[in-house]
XYZ file of C-alpha atoms in Angstrom:
676
model
C 0.533 -64.533 -10.243
C 3.513 -62.056 -10.169
C 6.044 -62.540 -7.330
C 6.367 -59.903 -4.701
C 9.821 -58.772 -6.266
C 8.100 -58.713 -9.525
C 5.861 -56.491 -7.969
C 8.168 -54.261 -6.846
C 9.683 -54.034 -9.347
C 6.681 -52.867 -11.621
C 5.589 -50.392 -8.755
C 9.918 -48.888 -9.258
C 9.560 -49.164 -12.902
C 6.514 -46.765 -13.426
C 7.303 -44.839 -11.027
C 9.795 -43.789 -12.903
C 8.424 -43.774 -15.740
C 5.775 -41.299 -14.331
C 8.804 -38.929 -13.048
C 9.954 -39.453 -16.748
C 7.764 -38.281 -18.674
C 6.263 -35.790 -15.403
C 10.222 -33.764 -16.320
C 9.563 -34.374 -20.266
C 5.831 -32.854 -20.057
C 5.881 -29.536 -17.751
C 10.192 -28.819 -17.055
C 10.489 -29.392 -21.694
C 7.515 -28.685 -22.833
C 8.365 -31.767 -24.707
C 6.058 -34.863 -23.970
C 7.757 -38.063 -25.672
C 3.657 -40.041 -24.632
C -0.406 -39.187 -24.852
C -1.767 -37.801 -21.986
C -4.049 -41.450 -22.459
C -1.137 -43.084 -22.007
C -0.032 -41.249 -19.525
C -3.052 -41.822 -17.526
C -2.798 -45.146 -18.169
C 0.419 -45.590 -16.431
C -1.180 -43.754 -13.808
C -3.944 -45.864 -13.239
C -1.970 -49.294 -13.606
C 1.103 -47.620 -10.860
C -2.595 -46.733 -8.374
C -3.625 -50.880 -9.333
C -0.657 -52.017 -7.868
C -0.551 -49.856 -4.900
C -3.772 -50.247 -3.317
C -2.958 -54.281 -4.332
C 0.068 -53.904 -2.575
C -0.344 -51.712 0.111
C 3.223 -53.153 1.399
C 5.207 -50.780 -1.823
C 3.712 -47.846 -0.199
C 5.890 -44.898 -0.577
C 5.621 -41.315 -0.111
C 7.995 -40.635 -2.401
C 5.435 -42.532 -5.182
C 3.223 -40.336 -8.043
C 0.597 -41.115 -6.441
C 0.602 -39.563 -3.310
C 0.074 -36.325 -4.601
C -3.997 -36.912 -3.624
C -2.815 -35.539 -0.010
C -1.914 -35.333 3.327
C -3.362 -34.833 5.804
C -5.412 -32.021 6.616
C -3.640 -29.108 8.802
C -5.612 -27.607 11.281
C -3.983 -24.247 10.707
C -0.989 -22.662 8.102
C 2.511 -22.104 9.932
C 4.452 -18.941 9.252
C 8.246 -18.930 7.934
C 10.055 -16.221 7.204
C 11.772 -16.074 3.854
C 16.542 -16.337 4.129
C 15.628 -13.412 1.443
C 12.415 -11.820 0.758
C 10.780 -11.567 -1.825
C 10.656 -8.092 -3.215
C 8.016 -6.409 -5.095
C 8.467 -5.645 -8.919
C 8.529 -1.273 -10.187
C 6.086 -1.002 -12.140
C 6.204 0.614 -15.888
C 2.805 2.049 -17.102
C 3.534 3.354 -20.506
C 7.077 2.927 -23.337
C 7.611 5.930 -21.576
C 8.589 4.683 -17.944
C 10.043 1.750 -19.742
C 12.414 3.959 -21.547
C 13.071 6.276 -18.114
C 13.687 1.823 -16.691
C 16.190 1.529 -19.163
C 18.284 4.588 -18.529
C 18.049 5.112 -15.008
C 19.963 1.478 -15.222
C 22.582 2.524 -17.827
C 23.235 5.537 -15.940
C 23.194 3.602 -12.869
C 25.428 0.860 -13.825
C 27.566 3.582 -16.041
C 27.408 1.677 -19.339
C 26.302 2.919 -22.515
C 26.750 -0.758 -24.252
C 23.210 -2.534 -24.356
C 21.684 -4.362 -21.893
C 20.160 -7.520 -22.206
C 17.738 -8.686 -20.448
C 15.133 -11.820 -19.810
C 11.579 -11.265 -20.880
C 9.391 -13.514 -19.108
C 4.982 -13.195 -19.380
C 3.713 -12.016 -16.141
C 1.338 -14.006 -14.794
C -1.451 -13.638 -12.865
C -0.931 -16.468 -10.059
C 0.270 -16.238 -6.838
C 3.799 -16.102 -5.610
C 5.437 -19.631 -3.858
C 9.229 -19.872 -2.763
C 9.532 -23.763 -2.516
C 12.490 -24.856 -0.823
C 14.730 -27.434 -1.513
C 17.869 -29.276 0.084
C 20.232 -31.651 -1.372
C 17.545 -31.690 -4.577
C 14.498 -32.911 -2.662
C 11.615 -30.532 -1.303
C 11.401 -30.412 1.784
C 9.004 -26.731 2.155
C 7.153 -24.597 0.348
C 6.045 -21.255 1.158
C 3.339 -18.150 -0.247
C 5.183 -15.075 -0.766
C 3.022 -13.007 2.515
C 4.114 -10.220 3.122
C 7.732 -11.040 1.373
C 9.279 -11.372 4.803
C 6.459 -13.321 6.685
C 4.533 -16.116 4.699
C 2.043 -19.102 4.944
C 3.601 -23.661 4.598
C 1.660 -24.486 2.568
C 4.220 -27.592 1.490
C 1.495 -30.387 1.824
C -1.022 -28.245 -0.594
C 2.098 -27.789 -3.112
C 3.758 -31.283 -3.713
C 0.342 -31.819 -5.048
C 0.802 -29.693 -8.244
C 2.005 -32.196 -10.566
C 4.453 -30.202 -11.820
C 6.561 -28.969 -9.027
C 8.894 -32.380 -8.698
C 10.032 -33.863 -5.397
C 13.212 -34.476 -6.202
C 15.563 -32.337 -8.451
C 17.256 -34.291 -11.849
C 20.290 -34.642 -12.364
C 21.116 -34.446 -15.862
C 24.171 -34.370 -17.473
C 24.748 -31.085 -18.881
C 23.490 -29.247 -16.383
C 25.393 -28.010 -13.288
C 24.994 -30.303 -9.907
C 22.246 -29.878 -7.517
C 23.053 -26.779 -5.346
C 22.366 -28.639 -1.549
C 20.258 -25.353 -0.930
C 18.051 -24.500 -3.001
C 14.773 -21.053 -3.076
C 12.926 -20.851 -5.889
C 10.792 -18.703 -6.930
C 7.186 -19.436 -8.518
C 3.765 -18.463 -9.972
C 1.186 -21.252 -8.900
C -1.848 -20.053 -11.860
C -4.766 -22.325 -13.277
C -4.847 -21.838 -16.517
C -8.755 -20.055 -17.998
C -10.624 -23.272 -19.120
C -9.946 -25.275 -15.915
C -10.639 -22.490 -13.802
C -14.623 -22.076 -16.338
C -15.026 -25.212 -15.300
C -13.984 -25.466 -11.500
C -16.272 -22.849 -11.860
C -19.012 -24.893 -13.460
C -18.804 -27.289 -11.430
C -19.174 -25.138 -7.932
C -21.870 -23.526 -9.346
C -23.992 -27.066 -9.841
C -22.762 -28.254 -6.990
C -24.624 -24.690 -4.962
C -20.942 -23.889 -4.193
C -19.881 -19.898 -5.050
C -18.628 -19.547 -7.997
C -14.502 -17.725 -8.196
C -13.868 -14.225 -9.386
C -10.993 -15.133 -11.686
C -8.032 -17.787 -12.299
C -6.158 -16.213 -8.973
C -8.872 -15.880 -7.011
C -9.782 -19.805 -8.152
C -5.549 -20.141 -7.435
C -4.957 -18.593 -4.363
C -8.310 -20.162 -2.839
C -6.914 -24.119 -4.511
C -2.958 -23.412 -2.656
C -3.936 -21.777 0.544
C -6.229 -25.213 1.602
C -6.032 -26.935 5.557
C -6.995 -29.949 3.474
C -4.428 -30.838 0.944
C -6.570 -33.680 -0.803
C -8.273 -30.770 -1.881
C -6.097 -28.913 -3.825
C -5.420 -32.729 -5.467
C -7.952 -31.622 -7.222
C -8.273 -28.508 -8.395
C -5.339 -27.751 -11.685
C -3.515 -26.116 -10.129
C -0.289 -24.651 -13.085
C 3.385 -23.291 -11.951
C 5.967 -21.827 -13.423
C 8.894 -20.754 -11.894
C 10.758 -17.882 -12.463
C 14.169 -17.025 -10.567
C 15.628 -17.803 -7.540
C 16.602 -17.042 -3.379
C 19.081 -19.004 -1.565
C 21.090 -20.667 -4.154
C 24.689 -22.647 -1.779
C 26.385 -24.847 -4.971
C 27.374 -23.702 -8.144
C 27.762 -20.336 -10.087
C 26.073 -18.420 -12.636
C 27.203 -15.441 -15.198
C 23.427 -14.948 -16.052
C 19.571 -15.112 -14.395
C 19.131 -17.167 -18.475
C 21.558 -19.832 -17.336
C 19.354 -20.212 -13.808
C 16.655 -20.095 -15.887
C 18.154 -22.825 -18.243
C 19.621 -24.721 -14.693
C 16.153 -24.603 -13.562
C 14.483 -26.216 -16.225
C 16.846 -29.343 -16.551
C 16.495 -29.164 -12.832
C 12.718 -30.731 -13.537
C 11.250 -27.364 -12.121
C 8.974 -25.811 -14.822
C 10.160 -22.385 -16.785
C 7.926 -20.284 -18.913
C 8.914 -21.705 -22.611
C 7.989 -18.151 -24.012
C 10.682 -16.239 -21.531
C 13.648 -14.836 -23.805
C 16.781 -12.754 -23.983
C 16.618 -9.361 -25.434
C 19.774 -8.021 -26.650
C 18.625 -3.948 -25.439
C 15.981 -1.570 -25.012
C 14.671 -1.855 -28.830
C 13.370 -5.750 -28.527
C 12.928 -5.568 -24.783
C 9.785 -3.585 -26.664
C 9.686 -5.450 -29.458
C 8.951 -8.384 -27.121
C 6.102 -7.008 -25.660
C 3.949 -5.547 -28.277
C 4.690 -9.730 -29.911
C 2.936 -11.418 -26.547
C 0.254 -8.278 -25.667
C -1.116 -9.105 -29.681
C -0.418 -13.126 -27.958
C -2.744 -12.281 -25.326
C -5.786 -13.206 -25.309
C -4.978 -16.382 -27.171
C -2.866 -17.894 -24.496
C -4.260 -20.313 -21.854
C -3.218 -18.187 -19.299
C -3.893 -14.773 -17.082
C -0.567 -12.076 -18.496
C -0.876 -8.609 -16.771
C 2.420 -7.503 -19.028
C 6.131 -8.411 -19.150
C 8.501 -9.052 -16.272
C 12.496 -7.639 -17.654
C 15.096 -8.031 -15.990
C 18.981 -6.761 -16.275
C 20.626 -10.343 -17.422
C 23.999 -10.457 -15.898
C 24.279 -10.931 -12.125
C 26.922 -8.924 -10.994
C 25.208 -6.138 -12.591
C 22.071 -6.584 -10.534
C 24.370 -6.768 -7.918
C 25.815 -3.442 -7.960
C 22.459 -2.309 -8.935
C 20.772 -3.511 -5.702
C 17.457 -2.518 -3.480
C 15.424 -0.098 -3.308
C 13.018 -0.554 -0.562
C 10.812 -2.626 -1.531
C 12.100 -3.312 -5.417
C 14.544 -4.500 -7.317
C 16.590 -2.090 -9.032
C 17.474 -4.277 -11.846
C 14.194 -5.853 -12.283
C 10.741 -3.858 -13.969
C 7.030 -4.659 -14.794
C 6.341 -3.504 -17.775
C 2.447 -3.498 -17.708
C -0.624 -4.238 -20.588
C -3.594 -1.398 -20.608
C -6.560 -2.507 -18.641
C -8.989 -5.043 -20.204
C -12.324 -2.144 -20.997
C -16.372 -2.393 -22.083
C -19.047 -0.799 -22.314
C -22.221 -1.433 -20.218
C -25.010 0.873 -18.699
C -25.107 2.462 -14.968
C -28.172 1.050 -13.831
C -27.545 2.704 -10.158
C -25.308 4.387 -7.810
C -25.507 2.906 -3.644
C -23.204 4.258 -1.063
C -20.942 1.855 1.130
C -20.386 2.835 4.861
C -16.977 1.028 6.259
C -14.894 1.233 9.422
C -13.465 4.509 9.533
C -17.209 5.623 8.372
C -17.010 7.073 4.815
C -19.784 7.451 2.247
C -17.627 5.492 -1.201
C -20.252 5.723 -3.828
C -20.907 2.357 -5.466
C -21.591 1.959 -9.466
C -23.878 -0.848 -9.965
C -23.954 -2.127 -13.816
C -25.169 -4.259 -16.422
C -23.222 -7.414 -15.870
C -20.692 -6.967 -18.406
C -17.250 -9.572 -19.019
C -14.656 -8.148 -19.313
C -10.803 -9.670 -18.800
C -12.701 -13.386 -17.190
C -15.694 -12.161 -14.798
C -18.763 -10.466 -15.320
C -18.809 -6.808 -14.007
C -21.474 -5.489 -11.485
C -20.559 -2.899 -9.976
C -17.132 -0.667 -9.652
C -15.865 1.615 -7.588
C -16.125 5.180 -8.091
C -14.265 7.029 -5.164
C -16.457 10.297 -4.318
C -18.450 12.969 -4.700
C -15.086 15.451 -6.445
C -13.891 11.238 -8.430
C -17.966 11.775 -9.805
C -17.651 14.753 -10.380
C -14.561 15.034 -12.391
C -15.956 12.527 -14.542
C -19.484 13.743 -14.841
C -21.407 10.333 -14.074
C -24.419 10.120 -13.994
C -27.244 7.339 -12.823
C -28.184 5.386 -15.847
C -25.008 7.333 -18.422
C -23.087 3.691 -20.761
C -20.074 4.115 -18.899
C -16.128 2.875 -20.258
C -14.981 0.135 -17.146
C -12.436 -1.884 -16.729
C -10.000 -3.308 -15.259
C -7.421 -1.168 -13.680
C -4.554 -3.269 -12.926
C -6.928 -6.669 -14.070
C -7.981 -6.835 -10.967
C -10.266 -3.905 -9.909
C -12.981 -2.786 -11.512
C -13.333 1.132 -11.852
C -16.087 3.023 -14.016
C -13.315 5.323 -16.350
C -16.313 7.642 -18.395
C -19.263 8.085 -19.385
C -20.522 7.492 -23.618
C -22.028 11.117 -23.759
C -22.885 10.592 -27.530
C -25.563 7.779 -25.463
C -27.147 10.439 -22.911
C -31.351 10.259 -24.375
C -32.727 12.620 -22.143
C -33.141 9.705 -18.987
C -29.882 9.967 -17.140
C -29.848 11.903 -13.995
C -27.171 13.753 -11.498
C -26.039 11.622 -8.243
C -26.280 13.464 -4.664
C -24.406 11.659 -1.600
C -26.946 11.305 0.988
C -27.355 13.636 4.035
C -27.957 10.762 6.620
C -26.108 7.287 6.325
C -27.455 4.751 4.807
C -26.831 1.967 7.799
C -27.062 4.003 10.973
C -29.511 7.688 10.455
C -26.286 9.618 11.668
C -25.062 13.036 10.391
C -23.105 12.933 7.479
C -20.314 15.091 6.856
C -17.767 16.987 4.382
C -15.010 17.608 6.656
C -12.207 20.809 5.113
C -9.811 19.227 3.256
C -11.324 15.961 2.691
C -12.141 14.248 -0.800
C -14.670 12.445 1.429
C -17.640 12.266 2.884
C -18.614 10.383 6.431
C -20.562 9.452 8.941
C -19.794 10.732 12.133
C -22.164 8.159 14.523
C -19.547 5.660 16.098
C -21.598 3.659 16.688
C -22.744 2.727 12.924
C -23.229 -1.065 12.695
C -22.100 -0.764 9.232
C -18.834 1.349 10.737
C -19.231 -2.117 13.950
C -18.712 -4.230 10.974
C -15.839 -2.868 9.287
C -13.340 -2.668 12.507
C -14.619 -5.578 13.389
C -13.350 -6.910 9.819
C -10.648 -6.013 9.594
C -9.394 -6.558 12.878
C -9.477 -10.478 12.010
C -8.067 -10.468 9.029
C -5.341 -12.039 7.300
C -3.177 -9.340 7.398
C -4.424 -8.714 10.538
C -5.296 -10.563 13.978
C -5.819 -13.598 11.189
C -9.098 -15.464 12.812
C -9.206 -18.122 11.015
C -13.645 -18.917 10.110
C -14.540 -15.559 11.659
C -16.022 -14.055 8.065
C -18.145 -11.015 7.474
C -21.886 -13.345 7.482
C -20.980 -13.903 10.902
C -19.559 -10.874 12.477
C -22.856 -9.491 10.526
C -25.241 -12.294 13.269
C -22.881 -10.604 16.078
C -23.009 -7.003 16.012
C -26.860 -7.421 14.544
C -27.510 -9.539 17.675
C -25.592 -7.403 19.947
C -23.165 -10.058 21.048
C -20.371 -7.524 19.868
C -19.331 -3.625 19.452
C -15.989 -3.838 19.731
C -12.585 -6.369 19.189
C -12.522 -6.613 22.453
C -15.863 -8.029 23.115
C -15.072 -11.438 20.195
C -12.582 -12.504 23.154
C -15.795 -12.279 25.217
C -17.701 -14.765 23.666
C -19.037 -19.031 24.693
C -19.354 -21.503 23.063
C -22.690 -21.366 23.806
C -23.371 -18.148 22.778
C -22.053 -19.221 19.086
C -24.622 -21.977 19.188
C -27.567 -19.737 19.554
C -26.891 -18.351 16.304
C -27.785 -19.786 12.625
C -25.173 -22.139 11.096
C -23.501 -23.276 14.271
C -23.474 -26.086 15.909
C -21.055 -27.557 19.232
C -17.264 -28.131 16.927
C -18.495 -25.179 13.771
C -18.658 -23.366 17.841
C -15.411 -24.446 18.827
C -13.061 -25.054 16.086
C -14.266 -20.727 16.106
C -13.347 -19.706 20.437
C -10.399 -21.823 19.564
C -9.133 -19.568 15.941
C -10.096 -16.547 18.573
C -7.898 -17.713 20.741
C -5.314 -18.440 19.069
C -4.585 -15.073 18.400
C -4.445 -13.306 22.090
C 0.066 -13.204 21.870
C 0.138 -11.861 17.759
C 2.977 -10.428 16.933
C 3.124 -6.854 17.641
C 3.700 -5.167 13.559
C 0.038 -7.476 13.202
C -1.866 -5.854 16.384
C -0.732 -2.268 15.541
C -2.598 -3.209 12.192
C -5.645 -4.462 13.347
C -6.494 -1.469 15.652
C -6.708 0.299 13.067
C -4.421 3.403 13.489
C -5.505 6.041 10.558
C -2.718 6.153 8.617
C -0.951 3.374 9.661
C -0.787 0.462 7.160
C 0.361 -3.128 7.189
C 3.824 -1.867 5.710
C 4.736 1.073 8.794
C 3.280 -0.734 11.051
C 6.164 -3.321 10.901
C 8.081 -0.040 10.729
C 6.872 1.134 14.326
C 7.008 -2.545 15.636
C 10.860 -2.467 14.790
C 11.938 0.894 15.930
C 9.711 0.993 19.709
C 9.960 -2.447 19.990
C 7.198 -3.026 22.380
C 3.683 -1.864 22.544
C 4.107 0.082 25.733
C 6.815 1.854 23.903
C 5.002 3.142 20.598
C 2.558 4.285 22.736
C 4.137 6.077 24.536
C 6.603 7.847 22.045
C 6.408 11.792 21.884
C 5.389 14.099 18.696
C 10.027 14.398 18.594
C 10.031 10.083 18.585
C 7.978 9.803 16.170
C 8.598 11.979 13.499
C 12.395 10.839 13.806
C 10.982 7.643 12.463
C 12.164 7.063 8.862
C 8.909 7.284 7.123
C 7.733 9.092 9.261
C 5.786 12.487 8.148
C 4.117 14.870 10.080
C 0.289 13.837 9.616
C 1.553 9.724 10.673
C 2.837 11.351 13.611
C 0.165 13.205 14.846
C -1.865 9.996 13.047
C -0.797 8.063 16.126
C -0.539 10.847 19.023
C -4.272 11.180 18.005
C -5.748 7.290 18.142
C -3.398 6.339 21.539
C -5.345 10.723 22.951
C -8.708 9.396 22.615
C -9.860 7.462 25.088
C -12.762 5.629 22.493
C -9.707 4.668 22.141
C -7.406 3.836 25.075
C -10.441 1.624 26.513
C -10.616 0.153 23.560
C -6.873 -1.267 24.471
C -7.852 -1.230 27.937
C -10.160 -3.924 27.230
C -8.401 -6.045 24.753
C -5.506 -6.075 27.751
C -7.662 -7.681 29.720
C -9.283 -10.161 27.793
C -5.898 -11.301 27.387
C -5.089 -10.880 23.954
C -1.136 -9.492 25.146
C 0.941 -8.197 21.724
C 4.699 -10.381 21.806
C 7.788 -7.724 21.299
C 9.722 -6.912 18.236
C 13.315 -8.743 17.235
C 14.798 -4.670 15.940
C 16.469 -4.600 12.818
C 14.650 -6.820 10.177
C 12.771 -4.808 8.563
C 13.856 -2.450 5.540
C 13.673 1.802 5.678
C 10.479 2.695 5.343
C 10.610 5.643 2.423
C 10.376 4.482 -1.119
C 13.385 5.176 -3.135
C 12.153 6.390 -5.620
C 10.696 10.058 -4.085
C 13.686 9.949 -2.007
C 15.871 13.418 -2.614
C 14.333 14.122 -6.256
C 12.496 17.514 -6.551
C 8.599 17.494 -7.183
C 6.297 20.184 -7.941
C 2.969 19.964 -8.161
C 0.243 21.709 -9.771
C -4.477 21.007 -11.141
C -5.987 19.868 -9.346
C -5.484 16.593 -7.137
C -8.987 13.633 -7.546
C -7.555 11.547 -4.710
C -6.991 13.874 -1.839
C -5.784 17.897 -1.218
C -2.380 19.563 -1.961
C -1.167 19.308 1.586
C -1.844 15.808 1.758
C -0.434 14.905 -1.241
C 2.672 17.230 0.005
C 2.342 15.757 3.271
C 2.682 11.884 1.995
C 5.599 12.832 -0.849
C 7.661 13.994 2.796
C 7.455 11.460 4.177
C 8.907 9.432 0.945
C 12.048 11.727 1.029
C 11.079 13.489 -1.650
C 12.101 18.006 -1.234
C 9.006 19.635 -2.139
C 8.862 23.566 -3.960
C 6.426 25.395 -5.217
C 8.114 27.026 -8.372
C 9.828 24.803 -11.723
C 13.331 24.891 -11.988
C 16.058 23.478 -13.678
C 16.610 21.875 -10.647
C 12.677 19.678 -10.648
C 12.646 16.045 -11.422
C 9.041 15.735 -11.417
C 6.352 17.774 -11.892
C 2.864 16.145 -10.733
C -0.264 17.252 -13.089
C -3.286 17.529 -12.153
C -7.007 18.262 -13.395
C -6.710 22.416 -15.463
C -2.905 22.743 -13.942
C -1.079 26.103 -15.109
C 1.773 27.691 -16.916
C 4.234 25.112 -14.620
C 3.467 22.979 -17.155
C 4.568 24.853 -20.150
C 7.478 25.926 -18.166
C 7.982 22.976 -17.033
C 7.765 21.411 -20.593
C 10.541 23.079 -22.292
C 13.183 22.806 -19.804
C 12.613 19.360 -19.997
C 11.706 18.040 -16.468
C 9.655 14.319 -16.689
C 6.209 15.175 -15.965
C 3.818 12.664 -13.565
C -0.486 12.576 -13.691
C -2.435 11.690 -11.521
C -2.273 7.949 -11.368
C 0.997 7.598 -12.417
C 1.797 9.333 -9.679
C -0.672 7.169 -7.482
C 0.723 4.365 -8.619
C 4.181 5.445 -7.330
C 4.060 6.117 -3.933
C 4.587 3.796 -1.469
């Protein structure tokens, strides 16, 4: 029999061996032993720790199986905001980015870029203090994220302690690392097969599977999911100084952090474009989903000189791959009713595999879009996943028509309530005008309870449907009047689940001001503008009392937004909802001013823009308003001072004049992608 000391030494030896082989496998991508040999070491350690619990350690590699379940995720502020990236959708936009960087830097020499595959996963930030992992959180809105430390600790690729490599710079005293958590295609399909066999709903795609796995309150569930990660940058770094982005990637790799081995240095624009073409050609053969290439100016001093725009750095861009496309048949067009009464036509398709998922439905936006594309029920159509996420119908295959196809007409009565459907002057959408429409009520409740709004855990679509169907809830304020006894009347509820939901609802009585504003569903006020308004006015009472002149003075708030906010607070039904919420004990916190960036998107700021042709997504007036909100000057004629011409359907002579003058021309798709 082994002595206690011999057992302890063997356990320590196994832990160090496993950590070393994890480093070889995940950080260096250069394993020294087979998977079977690794598993043998791991099982031996598990057996010894089970037989000798007195030698258990929270730092052991075997502790990655999970931690005690949480009741809810805590939120935290990112010390350095996790900004979005500007997108380039074609080679021309990539060239424009490169030229813009050269101009801003005032250099003509070749610019060296780092290039990395743009992983289709979930962004997280990991905090290391003196080399030890102390916190990990999701990106969230870029300023606040959710603390998912126990879950990230279950990912084998993520080291709990950084490795002091002899050739690496000293480990920083404080380091925040940005990573993308993802799931390989093969693991994703295996997980879905298991869930299907267990009678559980399957995930739509690997990204959803990774996100759903990382946001489990019970980390033992996360531990059973095959999550992986690649690190791509840093936020806070208190320690050695670096000269380039490439130096940071190499240091992270030597510290034991996983860095994508396909990352490259590209000396100039031509090399960057070659990398893009090469990766696109290999895309289908990669074990994971990628949707483009991320380029960053390599020199850190140049990154600092270039700085950031409102939501994205000027020194980086994501050059997206073209969307995956497939052909199928459009079986039917049905209408969905949203929370504001908008009727959205949805294409019901013959199931078709596309980019790792099966597509059955796709949005058609509105009647103008259907008419513009001449889409008919029964058509063979081309579908794509825009941004590799949202399915859409690109065009009909007219050559395959046999005469059985039929046009779609918008119903005159709402399919949810039978109320009248109208199309208001100047709008591209049809609306149900019945404020008591159950579909609108359910949509408003889902919006109110959503993660970016009040974030009521456990209040999902099916429960909301039951509450509305039974007449128990008609407004968000009714949620706060529910009791456990009410919920026990609903199918599927037991005492514990009823208690949990009531507690989850009551926990949201003191929301952040921005979350509360967004939850109210004020037209034209999204999450970002809600944050800007909260920061500017500080309290709900101050915003509610704000005059039109006060609102219009806020950067990013144009005429239509200001009018929309004033109309919302002047509406009697909305005022009643607010009173009812306050009477139910809901009181938003006061905001701390000065933390949010300015709202106007720097892409448009200061530019002179001209519109020509008909836009399918909005009226000319709406487009003009959106551009002005973003800081652009909208002109009626093209001249040498015009920066951008936005082109819709059937453009006039302005297009020829713009081309003759060398003015940048942007189609509607690119225009929408650049809007804030």
